[in-house]
Coordinates of N, CA, C and O in Angstrom, one line a residue:
X1 N 94.8 36.9 -138.3 CA 93.4 36.7 -138.6 C 92.6 37.6 -137.8 O 93.0 38.2 -136.8
X2 N 91.3 37.6 -138.2 CA 90.4 38.6 -137.6 C 89.4 38.0 -136.6 O 88.4 38.6 -136.3
X3 N 89.7 36.9 -135.9 CA 88.9 36.3 -134.8 C 87.9 35.3 -135.3 O 87.1 34.9 -134.4
X4 N 87.8 34.9 -136.5 CA 86.8 34.0 -137.0 C 87.5 32.6 -137.0 O 88.6 32.5 -137.4
X5 N 86.7 31.6 -136.6 CA 87.2 30.2 -136.7 C 86.5 29.6 -137.8 O 85.3 29.7 -138.0
X6 N 87.1 28.8 -138.6 CA 86.6 28.1 -139.7 C 86.6 26.6 -139.4 O 87.6 26.1 -139.0
X7 N 85.5 26.0 -139.6 CA 85.4 24.5 -139.3 C 85.0 23.8 -140.6 O 84.1 24.2 -141.4
X8 N 85.8 22.8 -141.0 CA 85.6 22.1 -142.2 C 84.6 20.9 -141.9 O 84.9 20.1 -140.9
X9 N 83.5 20.7 -142.7 CA 82.6 19.6 -142.5 C 82.4 18.9 -143.8 O 82.5 19.5 -144.9
X10 N 82.1 17.6 -143.7 CA 81.9 16.8 -144.9 C 80.5 16.9 -145.4 O 80.3 16.9 -146.6
X11 N 79.5 17.0 -144.5 CA 78.1 17.1 -144.9 C 77.3 17.8 -143.8 O 77.7 17.9 -142.7
X12 N 76.1 18.2 -144.2 CA 75.2 18.8 -143.3 C 73.9 18.0 -143.4 O 73.5 17.6 -144.5
X13 N 73.3 17.8 -142.2 CA 72.0 17.0 -142.3 C 70.9 17.7 -143.1 O 70.8 18.9 -143.0
X14 N 70.2 17.0 -143.8 CA 69.1 17.6 -144.6 C 68.0 18.0 -143.7 O 67.5 17.2 -142.9
X15 N 67.6 19.3 -143.8 CA 66.5 19.7 -143.0 C 65.2 19.0 -143.3 O 65.0 18.6 -144.5
X16 N 64.2 18.9 -142.4 CA 63.0 18.2 -142.7 C 62.2 19.0 -143.7 O 62.2 20.2 -143.7
X17 N 61.5 18.3 -144.5 CA 60.7 19.0 -145.5 C 59.4 19.5 -144.9 O 58.9 18.9 -144.0
X18 N 58.9 20.6 -145.5 CA 57.6 21.2 -145.0 C 56.5 20.2 -145.3 O 56.5 19.6 -146.4
X19 N 55.6 20.1 -144.4 CA 54.4 19.2 -144.6 C 53.3 20.1 -145.3 O 53.0 21.1 -144.8
X20 N 52.9 19.6 -146.4 CA 51.9 20.3 -147.2 C 50.6 19.6 -147.1 O 50.5 18.4 -147.4
X21 N 49.5 20.3 -146.6 CA 48.2 19.6 -146.5 C 47.6 19.4 -147.9 O 47.7 20.3 -148.8
X22 N 46.9 18.4 -148.0 CA 46.1 18.2 -149.3 C 44.8 19.0 -149.1 O 44.5 19.5 -148.0
X23 N 44.2 19.2 -150.2 CA 42.9 20.0 -150.2 C 41.9 19.4 -149.3 O 41.2 20.0 -148.6
X24 N 41.8 18.0 -149.3 CA 40.9 17.3 -148.5 C 41.2 17.5 -147.0 O 40.3 17.7 -146.2
X25 N 42.5 17.5 -146.6 CA 42.9 17.7 -145.2 C 42.5 19.2 -144.8 O 42.0 19.4 -143.7
X26 N 42.8 20.1 -145.6 CA 42.4 21.5 -145.3 C 40.9 21.7 -145.1 O 40.5 22.3 -144.2
X27 N 40.1 21.1 -146.0 CA 38.7 21.2 -145.9 C 38.2 20.5 -144.7 O 37.3 21.1 -144.0
X28 N 38.7 19.4 -144.3 CA 38.3 18.7 -143.1 C 38.6 19.5 -141.9 O 37.8 19.6 -141.0
X29 N 39.8 20.1 -141.8 CA 40.1 21.0 -140.7 C 39.2 22.2 -140.6 O 38.7 22.5 -139.5
X30 N 38.8 22.8 -141.7 CA 37.9 23.9 -141.7 C 36.5 23.5 -141.3 O 35.8 24.1 -140.6
X31 N 36.1 22.3 -141.7 CA 34.8 21.8 -141.4 C 34.7 21.5 -139.9 O 33.6 21.8 -139.3
X32 N 35.7 20.9 -139.3 CA 35.7 20.7 -137.9 C 35.5 22.0 -137.1 O 34.8 22.1 -136.2
X33 N 36.2 23.0 -137.5 CA 36.1 24.3 -136.9 C 34.7 24.9 -137.0 O 34.1 25.3 -136.0
X34 N 34.2 24.8 -138.2 CA 32.8 25.3 -138.4 C 31.8 24.6 -137.6 O 30.9 25.1 -137.0
X35 N 31.9 23.2 -137.6 CA 31.0 22.4 -136.8 C 31.0 22.8 -135.3 O 30.0 23.0 -134.7
X36 N 32.2 23.0 -134.8 CA 32.3 23.4 -133.4 C 31.7 24.8 -133.1 O 31.1 25.0 -132.1
X37 N 31.9 25.7 -134.1 CA 31.4 27.0 -134.0 C 29.9 27.0 -134.0 O 29.2 27.7 -133.2
X38 N 29.3 26.2 -134.9 CA 27.8 26.2 -135.0 C 27.2 25.5 -133.8 O 26.0 25.7 -133.5
X39 N 27.9 24.6 -133.2 CA 27.3 23.8 -132.0 C 27.4 24.6 -130.7 O 26.8 24.3 -129.8
X40 N 28.1 25.7 -130.7 CA 28.2 26.5 -129.5 C 26.8 27.1 -129.1 O 26.1 27.6 -130.0
X41 N 26.5 27.1 -127.9 CA 25.3 27.7 -127.4 C 25.6 29.1 -127.1 O 26.6 29.5 -126.6
X42 N 24.6 30.0 -127.3 CA 24.7 31.4 -126.9 C 25.0 31.5 -125.4 O 24.4 30.8 -124.6
X43 N 25.9 32.4 -125.1 CA 26.2 32.7 -123.7 C 25.1 33.5 -123.1 O 24.5 34.3 -123.8
X44 N 24.7 33.3 -121.9 CA 23.7 34.0 -121.2 C 24.0 35.5 -121.1 O 25.1 35.8 -120.8
X45 N 23.0 36.3 -121.4 CA 23.2 37.8 -121.3 C 22.8 38.2 -119.9 O 21.8 37.8 -119.4
X46 N 23.7 39.0 -119.3 CA 23.4 39.5 -118.0 C 22.2 40.5 -118.1 O 22.1 41.1 -119.1
X47 N 21.5 40.6 -117.1 CA 20.3 41.5 -117.1 C 20.7 42.9 -117.4 O 19.9 43.7 -117.9
X48 N 21.9 43.3 -117.0 CA 22.4 44.7 -117.1 C 23.1 45.0 -118.4 O 23.5 46.1 -118.7
X49 N 23.3 44.0 -119.2 CA 24.0 44.2 -120.5 C 23.0 44.5 -121.6 O 21.9 44.1 -121.5
X50 N 23.5 45.1 -122.7 CA 22.6 45.3 -123.8 C 22.0 44.0 -124.2 O 22.6 43.0 -124.4
X51 N 20.7 44.0 -124.4 CA 19.9 42.8 -124.6 C 19.4 42.1 -123.4 O 18.5 41.3 -123.5
X52 N 19.9 42.5 -122.2 CA 19.4 42.0 -121.0 C 18.1 42.7 -120.6 O 17.8 43.8 -121.0
X53 N 17.4 42.0 -119.7 CA 16.0 42.5 -119.3 C 16.1 43.8 -118.7 O 15.3 44.7 -119.1
X54 N 16.9 44.0 -117.7 CA 17.0 45.3 -117.0 C 17.5 46.4 -117.9 O 16.9 47.5 -118.0
X55 N 18.5 46.2 -118.7 CA 19.1 47.2 -119.6 C 18.0 47.6 -120.6 O 17.8 48.8 -120.8
X56 N 17.3 46.7 -121.2 CA 16.3 47.0 -122.2 C 15.1 47.8 -121.5 O 14.5 48.6 -122.2
X57 N 14.8 47.4 -120.3 CA 13.7 48.1 -119.6 C 14.1 49.6 -119.3 O 13.3 50.5 -119.4
X58 N 15.4 49.8 -119.0 CA 15.9 51.2 -118.8 C 15.8 52.0 -120.1 O 15.4 53.1 -120.1
X59 N 16.2 51.4 -121.2 CA 16.1 52.0 -122.5 C 14.7 52.3 -122.8 O 14.4 53.4 -123.3
X60 N 13.8 51.4 -122.6 CA 12.4 51.7 -122.8 C 11.9 52.8 -122.0 O 11.1 53.7 -122.5
X61 N 12.3 52.9 -120.7 CA 11.9 54.1 -119.9 C 12.5 55.4 -120.4 O 11.8 56.4 -120.4
X62 N 13.7 55.4 -121.0 CA 14.2 56.6 -121.6 C 13.5 57.0 -122.8 O 13.3 58.2 -123.1
X63 N 12.9 56.0 -123.5 CA 12.2 56.3 -124.8 C 10.8 56.8 -124.4 O 10.1 57.3 -125.3
X64 N 10.4 56.8 -123.2 CA 9.1 57.4 -122.8 C 9.3 58.8 -122.3 O 8.3 59.5 -122.0
X65 N 10.5 59.4 -122.3 CA 10.7 60.8 -121.9 C 10.9 61.6 -123.2 O 11.8 61.3 -124.0
X66 N 10.1 62.6 -123.3 CA 10.2 63.5 -124.5 C 10.7 64.8 -124.2 O 10.5 65.4 -123.2
X67 N 11.5 65.4 -125.2 CA 11.9 66.7 -125.1 C 10.7 67.6 -125.3 O 9.9 67.4 -126.2
X68 N 10.5 68.6 -124.4 CA 9.3 69.4 -124.5 C 9.2 70.3 -125.8 O 8.1 70.6 -126.2
X69 N 10.3 70.6 -126.4 CA 10.3 71.4 -127.6 C 10.3 70.6 -128.9 O 10.0 71.2 -129.9
X70 N 10.7 69.4 -128.8 CA 10.9 68.6 -130.0 C 10.0 67.3 -129.8 O 10.2 66.6 -128.8
X71 N 9.2 66.9 -130.7 CA 8.3 65.8 -130.5 C 9.0 64.4 -130.7 O 8.5 63.5 -131.4
X72 N 10.2 64.3 -130.0 CA 10.9 63.0 -130.2 C 11.5 62.7 -128.8 O 11.8 63.5 -128.0
X73 N 11.5 61.4 -128.5 CA 12.0 60.9 -127.2 C 13.5 61.2 -127.1 O 14.2 61.3 -128.1
X74 N 14.0 61.4 -125.8 CA 15.4 61.8 -125.6 C 16.4 60.7 -126.1 O 17.5 61.0 -126.4
X75 N 16.0 59.4 -126.1 CA 16.9 58.4 -126.6 C 17.1 58.5 -128.1 O 18.2 58.5 -128.5
X76 N 16.0 58.6 -128.8 CA 16.1 58.7 -130.3 C 16.7 60.0 -130.7 O 17.3 60.1 -131.8
X77 N 16.5 61.0 -129.9 CA 17.1 62.3 -130.2 C 18.6 62.3 -130.1 O 19.2 63.2 -130.6
X78 N 19.1 61.3 -129.4 CA 20.6 61.2 -129.3 C 21.1 61.9 -128.1 O 22.3 62.2 -128.0
X79 N 20.3 62.2 -127.1 CA 20.7 62.9 -125.9 C 21.3 61.9 -124.9 O 22.0 62.3 -124.0
X80 N 21.1 60.6 -125.1 CA 21.6 59.6 -124.1 C 22.9 59.1 -124.7 O 23.0 58.5 -125.8
X81 N 24.0 59.3 -124.0 CA 25.4 58.9 -124.5 C 25.8 57.6 -124.0 O 26.6 56.9 -124.5
X82 N 25.2 57.2 -122.8 CA 25.6 55.9 -122.3 C 24.6 55.4 -121.3 O 24.0 56.2 -120.5
X83 N 24.4 54.1 -121.2 CA 23.5 53.4 -120.3 C 24.3 52.3 -119.7 O 24.7 51.4 -120.4
X84 N 24.6 52.3 -118.4 CA 25.4 51.3 -117.7 C 24.6 50.8 -116.6 O 24.2 51.6 -115.7
X85 N 24.4 49.5 -116.5 CA 23.6 48.9 -115.4 C 24.5 47.8 -114.8 O 24.9 46.9 -115.5
X86 N 24.8 47.9 -113.5 CA 25.7 46.9 -112.9 C 24.9 45.7 -112.5 O 23.6 45.7 -112.5
X87 N 25.6 44.7 -112.1 CA 24.9 43.4 -111.7 C 24.0 43.6 -110.5 O 23.0 42.9 -110.3
X88 N 24.4 44.6 -109.6 CA 23.6 44.8 -108.4 C 22.5 45.8 -108.6 O 21.9 46.3 -107.7
X89 N 22.2 46.2 -109.9 CA 21.1 47.1 -110.2 C 21.4 48.6 -110.1 O 20.4 49.4 -110.0
X90 N 22.6 49.0 -110.1 CA 22.9 50.5 -110.1 C 23.0 50.9 -111.6 O 23.8 50.4 -112.4
X91 N 22.1 51.9 -111.9 CA 22.1 52.3 -113.3 C 22.7 53.7 -113.4 O 22.4 54.6 -112.6
X92 N 23.6 53.9 -114.4 CA 24.3 55.2 -114.6 C 24.0 55.6 -116.0 O 24.3 54.9 -117.0
X93 N 23.3 56.7 -116.1 CA 23.0 57.3 -117.4 C 23.8 58.5 -117.7 O 23.9 59.4 -116.9
X94 N 24.5 58.5 -118.8 CA 25.3 59.6 -119.3 C 24.5 60.3 -120.4 O 24.2 59.6 -121.4
X95 N 24.2 61.6 -120.2 CA 23.4 62.3 -121.2 C 23.8 63.7 -121.3 O 24.6 64.2 -120.6
X96 N 23.2 64.3 -122.3 CA 23.5 65.7 -122.6 C 22.1 66.4 -122.9 O 21.1 65.7 -122.9
X97 N 22.1 67.6 -123.2 CA 20.9 68.3 -123.6 C 21.2 69.0 -124.9 O 22.4 69.1 -125.3
X98 N 20.2 69.4 -125.7 CA 20.4 70.0 -127.0 C 21.3 71.3 -126.9 O 22.1 71.6 -127.8
X99 N 21.2 72.0 -125.8 CA 22.0 73.2 -125.5 C 22.1 73.4 -124.0 O 21.1 73.1 -123.3
X100 N 23.2 74.0 -123.5 CA 23.2 74.3 -122.1 C 22.1 75.3 -121.6 O 21.8 75.3 -120.4
X101 N 21.6 76.0 -122.5 CA 20.5 77.0 -122.2 C 19.1 76.4 -122.3 O 18.1 77.1 -122.3
X102 N 19.0 75.1 -122.5 CA 17.8 74.4 -122.6 C 16.9 74.7 -121.4 O 17.3 74.7 -120.3
X103 N 15.6 75.0 -121.6 CA 14.7 75.3 -120.6 C 14.5 74.2 -119.5 O 14.1 74.4 -118.4
X104 N 14.8 72.9 -119.9 CA 14.6 71.8 -119.0 C 16.0 71.3 -118.4 O 16.1 70.2 -117.9
X105 N 17.0 72.2 -118.5 CA 18.3 71.8 -118.0 C 18.3 71.4 -116.5 O 19.1 70.5 -116.2
X106 N 17.4 72.0 -115.7 CA 17.4 71.6 -114.3 C 16.5 70.4 -114.1 O 16.7 69.6 -113.2
X107 N 15.4 70.3 -114.8 CA 14.4 69.3 -114.5 C 14.6 68.0 -115.3 O 14.2 66.9 -114.8
X108 N 15.2 68.0 -116.5 CA 15.3 66.8 -117.3 C 16.2 65.7 -116.6 O 15.8 64.6 -116.5
X109 N 17.4 66.1 -116.1 CA 18.2 65.0 -115.4 C 17.4 64.4 -114.2 O 17.5 63.2 -114.0
X110 N 16.7 65.2 -113.5 CA 15.9 64.7 -112.4 C 14.8 63.7 -112.8 O 14.6 62.7 -112.2
X111 N 14.2 64.1 -113.9 CA 13.1 63.2 -114.5 C 13.7 61.9 -115.0 O 13.2 60.8 -114.7
X112 N 14.9 62.0 -115.6 CA 15.6 60.7 -116.1 C 15.9 59.9 -114.9 O 15.7 58.6 -114.9
X113 N 16.5 60.4 -113.8 CA 16.8 59.7 -112.6 C 15.6 59.0 -112.0 O 15.6 57.9 -111.6
X114 N 14.5 59.8 -111.9 CA 13.3 59.3 -111.3 C 12.7 58.1 -112.1 O 12.4 57.1 -111.6
X115 N 12.6 58.3 -113.5 CA 12.0 57.2 -114.3 C 12.9 56.0 -114.4 O 12.4 54.9 -114.3
X116 N 14.2 56.2 -114.5 CA 15.1 55.0 -114.5 C 15.1 54.3 -113.2 O 15.1 53.1 -113.1
X117 N 15.1 55.1 -112.1 CA 15.0 54.5 -110.7 C 13.8 53.7 -110.5 O 13.8 52.8 -109.6
X118 N 12.7 53.9 -111.2 CA 11.5 53.2 -111.1 C 11.4 51.9 -111.9 O 10.5 51.1 -111.8
X119 N 12.4 51.7 -112.7 CA 12.4 50.4 -113.5 C 12.7 49.2 -112.6 O 13.6 49.2 -111.8
X120 N 11.9 48.2 -112.7 CA 12.1 47.0 -111.9 C 13.5 46.4 -112.2 O 13.9 46.3 -113.3
X121 N 14.2 46.1 -111.1 CA 15.6 45.6 -111.2 C 16.6 46.7 -111.0 O 17.8 46.4 -110.8
X122 N 16.2 47.9 -111.0 CA 17.2 49.0 -110.8 C 17.0 49.4 -109.3 O 15.9 49.8 -108.9
X123 N 18.1 49.3 -108.6 CA 18.1 49.7 -107.2 C 18.4 51.2 -107.0 O 17.8 51.9 -106.1
X124 N 19.3 51.7 -107.8 CA 19.6 53.2 -107.7 C 19.9 53.7 -109.1 O 20.4 52.9 -109.9
X125 N 19.7 54.9 -109.3 CA 19.9 55.5 -110.6 C 20.8 56.8 -110.4 O 20.6 57.5 -109.4
X126 N 21.7 57.0 -111.3 CA 22.6 58.2 -111.3 C 22.6 58.8 -112.7 O 22.7 58.0 -113.7
X127 N 22.5 60.1 -112.8 CA 22.5 60.7 -114.1 C 23.7 61.6 -114.2 O 23.9 62.5 -113.3
X128 N 24.6 61.4 -115.1 CA 25.7 62.3 -115.4 C 25.4 63.2 -116.6 O 25.3 62.7 -117.7
X129 N 25.3 64.5 -116.4 CA 25.0 65.4 -117.4 C 26.4 65.9 -118.0 O 27.2 66.5 -117.2
X130 N 26.6 65.7 -119.3 CA 27.9 66.2 -119.9 C 27.6 67.1 -121.0 O 26.5 67.1 -121.6
X131 N 28.6 67.9 -121.4 CA 28.5 68.8 -122.5 C 29.5 68.6 -123.6 O 29.5 69.2 -124.6
X132 N 30.4 67.6 -123.3 CA 31.4 67.2 -124.3 C 31.3 65.7 -124.5 O 31.5 64.9 -123.6
X133 N 31.0 65.3 -125.7 CA 30.9 66.1 -126.9 C 29.5 66.7 -127.0 O 28.5 66.2 -126.4
X134 N 29.5 67.9 -127.6 CA 28.2 68.6 -127.7 C 27.2 67.9 -128.6 O 27.6 67.2 -129.5
X135 N 26.0 68.0 -128.3 CA 24.9 67.4 -129.1 C 24.8 68.1 -130.4 O 25.0 69.3 -130.5
X136 N 24.5 67.3 -131.5 CA 24.2 67.9 -132.7 C 23.2 67.0 -133.4 O 23.1 65.8 -133.0
X137 N 22.5 67.4 -134.5 CA 21.5 66.6 -135.1 C 22.0 65.3 -135.7 O 21.2 64.4 -135.9
X138 N 23.3 65.1 -135.9 CA 23.8 63.9 -136.4 C 23.7 62.7 -135.4 O 23.8 61.6 -135.8
X139 N 23.4 63.0 -134.2 CA 23.3 62.0 -133.1 C 21.9 61.4 -133.1 O 21.6 60.5 -132.4
X140 N 21.0 62.0 -133.9 CA 19.6 61.5 -133.9 C 19.5 60.2 -134.6 O 20.2 59.9 -135.6
X141 N 18.5 59.4 -134.2 CA 18.3 58.1 -134.9 C 17.5 58.4 -136.2 O 17.0 59.5 -136.3
X142 N 17.5 57.4 -137.0 CA 16.8 57.6 -138.3 C 15.3 57.8 -138.0 O 14.6 58.6 -138.7
X143 N 14.7 57.1 -137.0 CA 13.3 57.3 -136.6 C 13.1 58.8 -136.2 O 12.1 59.4 -136.6
X144 N 14.0 59.4 -135.5 CA 13.9 60.8 -135.0 C 13.9 61.7 -136.2 O 13.2 62.6 -136.3
X145 N 14.9 61.4 -137.1 CA 15.0 62.2 -138.3 C 13.7 62.2 -139.2 O 13.3 63.2 -139.7
X146 N 13.2 61.0 -139.3 CA 11.9 60.8 -140.0 C 10.8 61.6 -139.4 O 10.1 62.3 -140.1
X147 N 10.7 61.5 -138.1 CA 9.7 62.3 -137.3 C 9.8 63.8 -137.5 O 8.8 64.5 -137.6
X148 N 11.1 64.2 -137.6 CA 11.3 65.7 -137.7 C 11.3 66.1 -139.2 O 11.5 67.3 -139.5
X149 N 11.1 65.2 -140.1 CA 11.1 65.6 -141.5 C 12.5 65.8 -142.1 O 12.6 66.5 -143.1
X150 N 13.5 65.2 -141.5 CA 14.9 65.4 -142.0 C 15.3 64.3 -142.9 O 16.5 64.4 -143.4
X151 N 14.5 63.3 -143.2 CA 14.9 62.3 -144.1 C 14.1 62.4 -145.4 O 12.9 62.7 -145.4

């Protein structure tokens, strides 16, 4: 023989049948889930998160800074790649410029740091100037495109 044992049995226990929900049971389960979902209260937004008071104040400050060559603020122009505000009020702005040869390459990051640092709730501000990914007009908001006559 080849190493297999064969056992003779008279019967095998019948496996349990699958339980099938009725349409009413399925509806009731879904309704309970929906009721629980709708009763949930919104979680509090931290001041430094999008929608939070400090975060939105930082974005508003960025929208007050205009590119001297283009009549659009730097936020809507798409020069701001990231806004991070920690719980202890440290703001980090990641930004770029339209070109490395931009005439405000030296002064713009300092202005951003100064304006963001003046926002109530921000203890310190840091600006990271990056060139990758490079800025291009596709990063502009619809409002900026409209202002520039590109829409």
